[in-house]
PDB file of C-alpha atoms in Angstrom:
ATOM      1  CA  UNK A 153     -12.110 -17.321  -6.501  1.00 81.00           C
ATOM      2  CA  UNK A 154     -12.595 -18.807  -9.923  1.00 85.00           C
ATOM      3  CA  UNK A 155     -13.281 -22.241  -8.336  1.00 85.00           C
ATOM      4  CA  UNK A 156     -16.105 -20.632  -6.208  1.00 85.00           C
ATOM      5  CA  UNK A 157     -17.648 -18.897  -9.336  1.00 89.00           C
ATOM      6  CA  UNK A 158     -17.506 -22.384 -11.278  1.00 89.00           C
ATOM      7  CA  UNK A 159     -19.180 -24.065  -8.264  1.00 89.00           C
ATOM      8  CA  UNK A 160     -21.903 -21.277  -7.873  1.00 89.00           C
ATOM      9  CA  UNK A 161     -23.018 -21.332 -11.637  1.00 90.00           C
ATOM     10  CA  UNK A 162     -25.775 -23.955 -11.277  1.00 91.00           C
ATOM     11  CA  UNK A 163     -27.435 -21.838  -8.418  1.00 91.00           C
ATOM     12  CA  UNK A 164     -27.573 -18.678 -10.518  1.00 91.00           C
ATOM     13  CA  UNK A 165     -30.256 -17.318 -12.752  1.00 92.00           C
ATOM     14  CA  UNK A 166     -29.500 -17.904 -16.548  1.00 93.00           C
ATOM     15  CA  UNK A 167     -28.648 -14.423 -17.201  1.00 94.00           C
ATOM     16  CA  UNK A 168     -26.162 -14.361 -14.332  1.00 94.00           C
ATOM     17  CA  UNK A 169     -24.759 -17.623 -15.453  1.00 93.00           C
ATOM     18  CA  UNK A 170     -23.747 -16.161 -18.680  1.00 94.00           C
ATOM     19  CA  UNK A 171     -21.715 -13.394 -16.860  1.00 94.00           C
ATOM     20  CA  UNK A 172     -20.110 -16.023 -14.670  1.00 93.00           C
ATOM     21  CA  UNK A 173     -19.301 -18.015 -17.948  1.00 93.00           C
ATOM     22  CA  UNK A 174     -17.660 -14.856 -19.414  1.00 92.00           C
ATOM     23  CA  UNK A 175     -15.471 -14.449 -16.202  1.00 92.00           C
ATOM     24  CA  UNK A 176     -14.367 -18.096 -16.512  1.00 91.00           C
ATOM     25  CA  UNK A 177     -13.556 -17.942 -20.141  1.00 90.00           C
ATOM     26  CA  UNK A 178     -11.240 -14.878 -19.798  1.00 86.00           C
ATOM     27  CA  UNK A 179     -10.721 -13.551 -16.302  1.00 87.00           C
ATOM     28  CA  UNK A 180      -8.025 -11.115 -17.398  1.00 83.00           C
ATOM     29  CA  UNK A 181     -10.269  -9.543 -20.008  1.00 84.00           C
ATOM     30  CA  UNK A 182     -13.225  -9.236 -17.511  1.00 87.00           C
ATOM     31  CA  UNK A 183     -11.208  -7.500 -14.935  1.00 84.00           C
ATOM     32  CA  UNK A 184     -10.236  -4.779 -17.496  1.00 83.00           C
ATOM     33  CA  UNK A 185     -13.374  -4.253 -19.603  1.00 86.00           C
ATOM     34  CA  UNK A 186     -16.046  -1.560 -18.824  1.00 89.00           C
ATOM     35  CA  UNK A 187     -19.499  -2.655 -17.643  1.00 91.00           C
ATOM     36  CA  UNK A 188     -21.158  -1.833 -21.114  1.00 91.00           C
ATOM     37  CA  UNK A 189     -18.648  -4.111 -22.882  1.00 91.00           C
ATOM     38  CA  UNK A 190     -19.207  -6.975 -20.330  1.00 92.00           C
ATOM     39  CA  UNK A 191     -22.976  -6.623 -20.700  1.00 92.00           C
ATOM     40  CA  UNK A 192     -22.797  -6.904 -24.452  1.00 93.00           C
ATOM     41  CA  UNK A 193     -20.446  -9.792 -24.359  1.00 91.00           C
ATOM     42  CA  UNK A 194     -22.708 -11.633 -22.032  1.00 92.00           C
ATOM     43  CA  UNK A 195     -25.908 -10.717 -23.771  1.00 93.00           C
ATOM     44  CA  UNK A 196     -27.430  -9.284 -20.570  1.00 93.00           C
ATOM     45  CA  UNK A 197     -28.179  -5.874 -19.051  1.00 94.00           C
ATOM     46  CA  UNK A 198     -25.669  -3.774 -17.124  1.00 93.00           C
ATOM     47  CA  UNK A 199     -27.621  -4.176 -13.768  1.00 93.00           C
ATOM     48  CA  UNK A 200     -27.360  -7.922 -14.343  1.00 94.00           C
ATOM     49  CA  UNK A 201     -23.613  -7.771 -14.340  1.00 93.00           C
ATOM     50  CA  UNK A 202     -23.681  -5.874 -11.095  1.00 93.00           C
ATOM     51  CA  UNK A 203     -26.188  -8.371  -9.537  1.00 93.00           C
ATOM     52  CA  UNK A 204     -23.941 -11.284 -10.381  1.00 94.00           C
ATOM     53  CA  UNK A 205     -21.027  -9.716  -8.633  1.00 92.00           C
ATOM     54  CA  UNK A 206     -23.130  -9.027  -5.558  1.00 91.00           C
ATOM     55  CA  UNK A 207     -24.487 -12.654  -5.787  1.00 91.00           C
ATOM     56  CA  UNK A 208     -20.958 -13.836  -5.508  1.00 89.00           C
ATOM     57  CA  UNK A 209     -20.481 -11.910  -2.162  1.00 87.00           C
ATOM     58  CA  UNK A 210     -18.811  -8.555  -3.420  1.00 87.00           C
ATOM     59  CA  UNK A 211     -19.947  -5.032  -2.949  1.00 86.00           C
ATOM     60  CA  UNK A 212     -20.347  -4.440  -6.604  1.00 88.00           C
ATOM     61  CA  UNK A 213     -18.520  -4.532  -9.950  1.00 90.00           C
ATOM     62  CA  UNK A 214     -15.607  -2.300  -8.944  1.00 87.00           C
ATOM     63  CA  UNK A 215     -14.890  -4.629  -5.824  1.00 85.00           C
ATOM     64  CA  UNK A 216     -15.287  -7.828  -7.779  1.00 88.00           C
ATOM     65  CA  UNK A 217     -12.974  -6.667 -10.737  1.00 87.00           C
ATOM     66  CA  UNK A 218     -10.284  -5.590  -8.068  1.00 81.00           C
ATOM     67  CA  UNK A 219     -10.475  -8.885  -6.394  1.00 80.00           C
ATOM     68  CA  UNK A 220     -10.418 -10.709  -9.657  1.00 83.00           C
ATOM     69  CA  UNK A 221      -7.340  -8.747 -10.881  1.00 78.00           C
ATOM     70  CA  UNK A 222      -5.532  -9.898  -7.763  1.00 70.00           C
ATOM     71  CA  UNK A 223      -6.639 -13.473  -8.397  1.00 70.00           C
ATOM     72  CA  UNK A 224      -5.330 -13.265 -12.124  1.00 68.00           C
ATOM     73  CA  UNK A 225      -2.053 -11.575 -11.013  1.00 60.00           C
ATOM     74  CA  UNK A 226      -1.313 -14.252  -8.472  1.00 55.00           C
ATOM     75  CA  UNK A 227      -1.730 -16.804 -11.293  1.00 53.00           C
ATOM     76  CA  UNK A 228       0.323 -15.481 -14.049  1.00 50.00           C
ATOM     77  CA  UNK A 229       3.745 -17.312 -14.810  1.00 48.00           C
ATOM     78  CA  UNK A 230       6.160 -14.464 -13.857  1.00 44.00           C
ATOM     79  CA  UNK A 231       4.660 -13.832 -10.358  1.00 48.00           C
ATOM     80  CA  UNK A 232       7.133 -14.468  -7.533  1.00 51.00           C
ATOM     81  CA  UNK A 233       9.966 -15.426 -10.078  1.00 60.00           C
ATOM     82  CA  UNK A 234      13.234 -13.470  -9.853  1.00 68.00           C
ATOM     83  CA  UNK A 235      14.657 -11.840 -12.904  1.00 73.00           C
ATOM     84  CA  UNK A 236      17.058 -14.069 -14.936  1.00 74.00           C
ATOM     85  CA  UNK A 237      20.297 -12.962 -16.762  1.00 75.00           C
ATOM     86  CA  UNK A 238      18.722 -14.397 -19.917  1.00 80.00           C
ATOM     87  CA  UNK A 239      15.553 -12.357 -19.803  1.00 80.00           C
ATOM     88  CA  UNK A 240      14.794  -9.812 -22.573  1.00 85.00           C
ATOM     89  CA  UNK A 241      13.838  -6.321 -21.601  1.00 87.00           C
ATOM     90  CA  UNK A 242      10.137  -7.198 -22.232  1.00 83.00           C
ATOM     91  CA  UNK A 243      10.528 -10.138 -19.645  1.00 80.00           C
ATOM     92  CA  UNK A 244      11.986  -7.848 -17.026  1.00 81.00           C
ATOM     93  CA  UNK A 245       9.181  -5.243 -17.526  1.00 83.00           C
ATOM     94  CA  UNK A 246       6.400  -7.859 -17.092  1.00 79.00           C
ATOM     95  CA  UNK A 247       8.114  -9.509 -14.065  1.00 79.00           C
ATOM     96  CA  UNK A 248       8.903  -6.283 -12.166  1.00 81.00           C
ATOM     97  CA  UNK A 249       5.492  -4.784 -12.857  1.00 82.00           C
ATOM     98  CA  UNK A 250       3.537  -7.947 -12.282  1.00 78.00           C
ATOM     99  CA  UNK A 251       5.290  -8.713  -8.960  1.00 78.00           C
ATOM    100  CA  UNK A 252       4.598  -5.064  -7.871  1.00 82.00           C
ATOM    101  CA  UNK A 253       0.864  -5.215  -8.895  1.00 81.00           C
ATOM    102  CA  UNK A 254       0.402  -8.474  -7.093  1.00 78.00           C
ATOM    103  CA  UNK A 255       1.894  -7.213  -3.927  1.00 81.00           C
ATOM    104  CA  UNK A 256      -0.366  -4.062  -3.982  1.00 85.00           C
ATOM    105  CA  UNK A 257      -3.470  -6.072  -4.602  1.00 81.00           C
ATOM    106  CA  UNK A 258      -2.605  -8.489  -1.917  1.00 81.00           C
ATOM    107  CA  UNK A 259      -2.104  -5.697   0.590  1.00 86.00           C
ATOM    108  CA  UNK A 260      -5.444  -4.071  -0.538  1.00 84.00           C
ATOM    109  CA  UNK A 261      -7.187  -7.406   0.063  1.00 79.00           C
ATOM    110  CA  UNK A 262      -5.655  -8.168   3.378  1.00 82.00           C
ATOM    111  CA  UNK A 263      -5.007  -4.687   4.992  1.00 86.00           C
ATOM    112  CA  UNK A 264      -6.290  -4.063   8.517  1.00 86.00           C
ATOM    113  CA  UNK A 265      -8.210  -0.831   8.285  1.00 90.00           C
ATOM    114  CA  UNK A 266      -8.624  -1.022  12.069  1.00 93.00           C
ATOM    115  CA  UNK A 267      -4.890  -0.840  12.445  1.00 95.00           C
ATOM    116  CA  UNK A 268      -4.564   2.038   9.953  1.00 95.00           C
ATOM    117  CA  UNK A 269      -7.363   3.926  11.922  1.00 95.00           C
ATOM    118  CA  UNK A 270      -5.493   3.638  15.079  1.00 96.00           C
ATOM    119  CA  UNK A 271      -2.241   4.853  13.470  1.00 97.00           C
ATOM    120  CA  UNK A 272      -4.094   7.905  11.799  1.00 96.00           C
ATOM    121  CA  UNK A 273      -5.704   8.738  15.174  1.00 96.00           C
ATOM    122  CA  UNK A 274      -2.345   8.750  16.882  1.00 97.00           C
ATOM    123  CA  UNK A 275      -0.537  10.702  14.269  1.00 96.00           C
ATOM    124  CA  UNK A 276      -3.348  13.389  14.121  1.00 94.00           C
ATOM    125  CA  UNK A 277      -3.565  13.770  17.944  1.00 95.00           C
ATOM    126  CA  UNK A 278       0.313  14.077  18.058  1.00 95.00           C
ATOM    127  CA  UNK A 279       0.117  16.878  15.491  1.00 92.00           C
ATOM    128  CA  UNK A 280      -2.698  18.662  17.238  1.00 91.00           C
ATOM    129  CA  UNK A 281      -0.911  18.576  20.610  1.00 93.00           C
ATOM    130  CA  UNK A 282       2.220  19.903  19.023  1.00 92.00           C
ATOM    131  CA  UNK A 283       4.241  16.667  20.076  1.00 94.00           C
ATOM    132  CA  UNK A 284       7.001  15.094  18.060  1.00 94.00           C
ATOM    133  CA  UNK A 285       6.561  12.797  14.990  1.00 96.00           C
ATOM    134  CA  UNK A 286       9.604  10.838  13.914  1.00 96.00           C
ATOM    135  CA  UNK A 287      10.029   8.440  10.960  1.00 97.00           C
ATOM    136  CA  UNK A 288      13.031   5.987  11.136  1.00 96.00           C
ATOM    137  CA  UNK A 289      14.271   3.208   8.832  1.00 94.00           C
ATOM    138  CA  UNK A 290      17.452   1.567   7.729  1.00 91.00           C
ATOM    139  CA  UNK A 291      18.708   0.937   4.095  1.00 87.00           C
ATOM    140  CA  UNK A 292      15.935   1.225   1.721  1.00 87.00           C
ATOM    141  CA  UNK A 293      13.405   1.768   4.574  1.00 91.00           C
ATOM    142  CA  UNK A 294      15.547   4.950   5.483  1.00 92.00           C
ATOM    143  CA  UNK A 295      14.662   6.343   2.042  1.00 93.00           C
ATOM    144  CA  UNK A 296      10.998   5.534   2.756  1.00 94.00           C
ATOM    145  CA  UNK A 297      11.404   7.353   6.046  1.00 95.00           C
ATOM    146  CA  UNK A 298      12.548  10.417   4.273  1.00 94.00           C
ATOM    147  CA  UNK A 299       9.824  10.318   1.869  1.00 94.00           C
ATOM    148  CA  UNK A 300       7.318  10.041   4.650  1.00 94.00           C
ATOM    149  CA  UNK A 301       8.808  13.229   6.247  1.00 94.00           C
ATOM    150  CA  UNK A 302       8.392  14.964   2.791  1.00 92.00           C
ATOM    151  CA  UNK A 303       4.831  13.847   2.479  1.00 89.00           C
ATOM    152  CA  UNK A 304       3.847  15.037   5.893  1.00 90.00           C
ATOM    153  CA  UNK A 305       5.570  18.400   5.626  1.00 87.00           C
ATOM    154  CA  UNK A 306       3.550  19.090   2.617  1.00 82.00           C
ATOM    155  CA  UNK A 307       0.475  18.867   4.899  1.00 80.00           C
ATOM    156  CA  UNK A 308       2.077  21.314   7.297  1.00 80.00           C
ATOM    157  CA  UNK A 309       2.888  18.645   9.782  1.00 86.00           C
ATOM    158  CA  UNK A 310       6.411  18.948  11.108  1.00 86.00           C
ATOM    159  CA  UNK A 311       8.275  15.678  11.383  1.00 92.00           C
ATOM    160  CA  UNK A 312      11.865  14.536  11.352  1.00 93.00           C
ATOM    161  CA  UNK A 313      13.326  11.441   9.576  1.00 95.00           C
ATOM    162  CA  UNK A 314      16.451   9.409  10.446  1.00 93.00           C
ATOM    163  CA  UNK A 315      18.317   6.668   8.786  1.00 92.00           C
ATOM    164  CA  UNK A 316      21.358   6.705  10.964  1.00 93.00           C
ATOM    165  CA  UNK A 317      21.308   4.111  13.796  1.00 91.00           C
ATOM    166  CA  UNK A 318      23.153   6.347  16.361  1.00 93.00           C
ATOM    167  CA  UNK A 319      20.792   9.320  15.549  1.00 94.00           C
ATOM    168  CA  UNK A 320      17.714   7.027  15.938  1.00 95.00           C
ATOM    169  CA  UNK A 321      18.747   5.735  19.347  1.00 95.00           C
ATOM    170  CA  UNK A 322      19.528   9.267  20.589  1.00 95.00           C
ATOM    171  CA  UNK A 323      16.340  10.830  19.196  1.00 94.00           C
ATOM    172  CA  UNK A 324      14.256   7.858  20.832  1.00 96.00           C
ATOM    173  CA  UNK A 325      15.990   8.759  24.071  1.00 96.00           C
ATOM    174  CA  UNK A 326      14.508  12.294  23.807  1.00 95.00           C
ATOM    175  CA  UNK A 327      10.976  11.261  23.300  1.00 96.00           C
ATOM    176  CA  UNK A 328       8.275  11.269  25.893  1.00 96.00           C
ATOM    177  CA  UNK A 329       4.451  10.897  26.421  1.00 96.00           C
ATOM    178  CA  UNK A 330       2.394  12.206  23.432  1.00 96.00           C
ATOM    179  CA  UNK A 331       5.294  11.711  20.993  1.00 96.00           C
ATOM    180  CA  UNK A 332       4.999   9.167  18.244  1.00 97.00           C
ATOM    181  CA  UNK A 333       7.714   7.212  16.423  1.00 97.00           C
ATOM    182  CA  UNK A 334       6.848   5.400  13.111  1.00 97.00           C
ATOM    183  CA  UNK A 335       9.513   2.648  12.452  1.00 97.00           C
ATOM    184  CA  UNK A 336       9.670   1.212   8.744  1.00 96.00           C
ATOM    185  CA  UNK A 337      11.513  -2.146   8.106  1.00 94.00           C
ATOM    186  CA  UNK A 338      11.211  -4.846   5.646  1.00 89.00           C
ATOM    187  CA  UNK A 339      12.647  -7.663   7.877  1.00 88.00           C
ATOM    188  CA  UNK A 340      11.648  -6.346  11.137  1.00 92.00           C
ATOM    189  CA  UNK A 341      14.895  -7.562  12.607  1.00 91.00           C
ATOM    190  CA  UNK A 342      17.378  -4.580  12.354  1.00 91.00           C
ATOM    191  CA  UNK A 343      19.066  -4.171  15.801  1.00 91.00           C
ATOM    192  CA  UNK A 344      19.175  -0.358  15.619  1.00 92.00           C
ATOM    193  CA  UNK A 345      15.401  -0.069  14.765  1.00 95.00           C
ATOM    194  CA  UNK A 346      14.526  -2.555  17.621  1.00 95.00           C
ATOM    195  CA  UNK A 347      16.653  -0.581  20.111  1.00 95.00           C
ATOM    196  CA  UNK A 348      15.054   2.793  19.103  1.00 96.00           C
ATOM    197  CA  UNK A 349      11.541   1.149  19.311  1.00 96.00           C
ATOM    198  CA  UNK A 350      12.294  -0.170  22.948  1.00 96.00           C
ATOM    199  CA  UNK A 351      13.724   3.015  24.093  1.00 97.00           C
ATOM    200  CA  UNK A 352      10.810   5.173  22.687  1.00 97.00           C
ATOM    201  CA  UNK A 353       8.217   2.838  24.379  1.00 96.00           C
ATOM    202  CA  UNK A 354      10.061   2.946  27.707  1.00 96.00           C
ATOM    203  CA  UNK A 355       9.798   6.750  27.598  1.00 96.00           C
ATOM    204  CA  UNK A 356       6.165   6.646  26.890  1.00 96.00           C
ATOM    205  CA  UNK A 357       6.027   7.351  23.246  1.00 97.00           C
ATOM    206  CA  UNK A 358       3.675   5.543  20.902  1.00 97.00           C
ATOM    207  CA  UNK A 359       5.348   3.332  18.320  1.00 97.00           C
ATOM    208  CA  UNK A 360       3.705   2.566  14.959  1.00 97.00           C
ATOM    209  CA  UNK A 361       5.741  -0.038  13.057  1.00 97.00           C
ATOM    210  CA  UNK A 362       5.409  -0.903   9.210  1.00 96.00           C
ATOM    211  CA  UNK A 363       6.931  -4.272   8.888  1.00 94.00           C
ATOM    212  CA  UNK A 364       6.314  -7.933   8.079  1.00 92.00           C
ATOM    213  CA  UNK A 365       3.953  -9.984  10.282  1.00 92.00           C
ATOM    214  CA  UNK A 366       5.473 -12.029  13.057  1.00 92.00           C
ATOM    215  CA  UNK A 367       8.947 -10.202  13.143  1.00 93.00           C
ATOM    216  CA  UNK A 368      10.321  -9.012  16.505  1.00 94.00           C
ATOM    217  CA  UNK A 369       9.630  -5.328  15.508  1.00 95.00           C
ATOM    218  CA  UNK A 370       6.006  -6.279  14.668  1.00 95.00           C
ATOM    219  CA  UNK A 371       5.569  -7.650  18.198  1.00 94.00           C
ATOM    220  CA  UNK A 372       7.442  -4.722  19.787  1.00 95.00           C
ATOM    221  CA  UNK A 373       5.402  -1.866  18.412  1.00 95.00           C
ATOM    222  CA  UNK A 374       2.128  -0.475  19.869  1.00 96.00           C
ATOM    223  CA  UNK A 375       0.543  -0.472  16.474  1.00 97.00           C
ATOM    224  CA  UNK A 376       1.477  -2.746  13.660  1.00 96.00           C
ATOM    225  CA  UNK A 377       0.773  -2.076   9.973  1.00 96.00           C
ATOM    226  CA  UNK A 378       1.561  -5.341   8.310  1.00 93.00           C
ATOM    227  CA  UNK A 379       3.564  -5.099   5.031  1.00 90.00           C
ATOM    228  CA  UNK A 380       4.139  -8.796   4.032  1.00 87.00           C
ATOM    229  CA  UNK A 381       6.197  -9.056   1.041  1.00 80.00           C
ATOM    230  CA  UNK A 382       9.489 -11.185   1.368  1.00 72.00           C
ATOM    231  CA  UNK A 383      12.224 -10.068  -0.697  1.00 68.00           C
ATOM    232  CA  UNK A 384      14.745 -12.401  -2.330  1.00 64.00           C
ATOM    233  CA  UNK A 385      18.291 -11.857  -1.834  1.00 57.00           C
ATOM    234  CA  UNK A 386      19.534 -12.535  -5.297  1.00 57.00           C
ATOM    235  CA  UNK A 387      20.999  -9.409  -7.137  1.00 55.00           C
ATOM    236  CA  UNK A 388      18.142  -9.067  -9.416  1.00 59.00           C
ATOM    237  CA  UNK A 389      15.305  -9.080  -6.947  1.00 61.00           C
ATOM    238  CA  UNK A 390      12.969  -5.966  -7.415  1.00 66.00           C
ATOM    239  CA  UNK A 391      12.553  -3.836  -4.455  1.00 78.00           C
ATOM    240  CA  UNK A 392       8.807  -4.394  -4.205  1.00 83.00           C
ATOM    241  CA  UNK A 393       8.689  -3.974  -0.474  1.00 86.00           C
ATOM    242  CA  UNK A 394       9.949  -0.384  -0.634  1.00 89.00           C
ATOM    243  CA  UNK A 395       7.143   0.457  -2.973  1.00 90.00           C
ATOM    244  CA  UNK A 396       4.681  -1.082  -0.714  1.00 91.00           C
ATOM    245  CA  UNK A 397       6.004   0.910   2.353  1.00 94.00           C
ATOM    246  CA  UNK A 398       5.640   3.992   0.212  1.00 94.00           C
ATOM    247  CA  UNK A 399       2.036   3.239  -0.450  1.00 93.00           C
ATOM    248  CA  UNK A 400       1.271   2.578   3.178  1.00 95.00           C
ATOM    249  CA  UNK A 401       2.813   6.068   3.933  1.00 95.00           C
ATOM    250  CA  UNK A 402       0.495   7.592   1.282  1.00 92.00           C
ATOM    251  CA  UNK A 403      -2.440   6.070   2.937  1.00 92.00           C
ATOM    252  CA  UNK A 404      -1.319   7.392   6.357  1.00 94.00           C
ATOM    253  CA  UNK A 405      -0.643  10.888   4.971  1.00 90.00           C
ATOM    254  CA  UNK A 406      -3.844  11.277   3.071  1.00 87.00           C
ATOM    255  CA  UNK A 407      -6.010   9.914   6.077  1.00 90.00           C
ATOM    256  CA  UNK A 408      -4.178  12.425   8.469  1.00 90.00           C
ATOM    257  CA  UNK A 409      -4.774  15.170   5.995  1.00 86.00           C
ATOM    258  CA  UNK A 410      -8.486  14.511   6.141  1.00 85.00           C
ATOM    259  CA  UNK A 411      -8.363  14.152   9.829  1.00 86.00           C
ATOM    260  CA  UNK A 412      -6.669  17.475  10.682  1.00 83.00           C
ATOM    261  CA  UNK A 413      -8.851  19.483   8.176  1.00 75.00           C
ATOM    262  CA  UNK A 414      -8.944  19.060   4.447  1.00 61.00           C
ATOM    263  CA  UNK A 415     -10.513  22.668   3.871  1.00 67.00           C
ATOM    264  CA  UNK A 416      -7.512  24.238   5.301  1.00 70.00           C
ATOM    265  CA  UNK A 417      -5.021  22.171   3.254  1.00 69.00           C
ATOM    266  CA  UNK A 418      -6.413  22.893  -0.221  1.00 71.00           C
ATOM    267  CA  UNK A 419      -5.391  26.560  -0.237  1.00 78.00           C
ATOM    268  CA  UNK A 420      -2.116  25.870   1.351  1.00 74.00           C
ATOM    269  CA  UNK A 421      -1.164  23.133  -1.170  1.00 73.00           C
ATOM    270  CA  UNK A 422      -2.250  25.426  -3.963  1.00 78.00           C
ATOM    271  CA  UNK A 423      -0.055  28.297  -2.752  1.00 79.00           C
ATOM    272  CA  UNK A 424       3.029  25.959  -2.290  1.00 75.00           C
ATOM    273  CA  UNK A 425       2.589  24.600  -5.867  1.00 78.00           C
ATOM    274  CA  UNK A 426       2.338  28.077  -7.267  1.00 81.00           C
ATOM    275  CA  UNK A 427       5.491  29.135  -5.241  1.00 82.00           C
ATOM    276  CA  UNK A 428       7.358  26.162  -6.596  1.00 78.00           C
ATOM    277  CA  UNK A 429       6.135  26.758 -10.191  1.00 81.00           C
ATOM    278  CA  UNK A 430       7.356  30.462 -10.133  1.00 81.00           C
ATOM    279  CA  UNK A 431      10.958  29.163  -9.350  1.00 77.00           C
ATOM    280  CA  UNK A 432      11.097  27.166 -12.583  1.00 73.00           C
ATOM    281  CA  UNK A 433      12.629  28.598 -15.759  1.00 66.00           C
ATOM    282  CA  UNK A 434      10.320  29.293 -18.537  1.00 58.00           C
TER     283      UNK A 434
END
């Protein structure tokens, strides 16, 4: 991204060149400063800052800054390095957070909205027809499956979640046309999850898989939501993939909520929050 900006400078207007030079001089600061500060530092107007971003092929300043932040994160020294036993607490904080932010920005830039739209349409249709929605996962992905059940339950969508392999296979055996199974896995190679996916498909259920691209599970599901973040297997590796899976579940839950009727959900969520608040001690 920075190389492209550098190569494009000669073809830009003088005012836009000054904005580009500010980006190249300190990309991290540019990604975090408000438009008024960027305009002042470049000695240009605020619309000129926006024009520069659009001349570089982005939708506007917000889109440009988000992509720039991803570029900067990919280039910082701690990205993709595991935590070391000699690290100070400050090093650990930076490494864990930077790895997580980098994974989120990479997903944001590469996510397939078409696949997400398909998954949301299936989940909403399954809910509206009163069919079954199930979330399954193993290990850390089992925790994500339980969180997904909680999020959808808050929307008034009845779901179940299983992390036990035997329960997953038995449950898949009871599914049929119109039902939906969401399978969450970092590796995409867990035998129990593969078996459950195959059984659910044979019984006519729709399978949505949240896993890494190119894995057996990614190829087996009807709809694949790519979550590409390889985890190291050293003892200090941060569990970034689980956070990435949780974010994808948040996206699905929010989109389904809008699809099945946001106006109905607002008063229901408000009543739920008030009832929970009333159970707390003063």
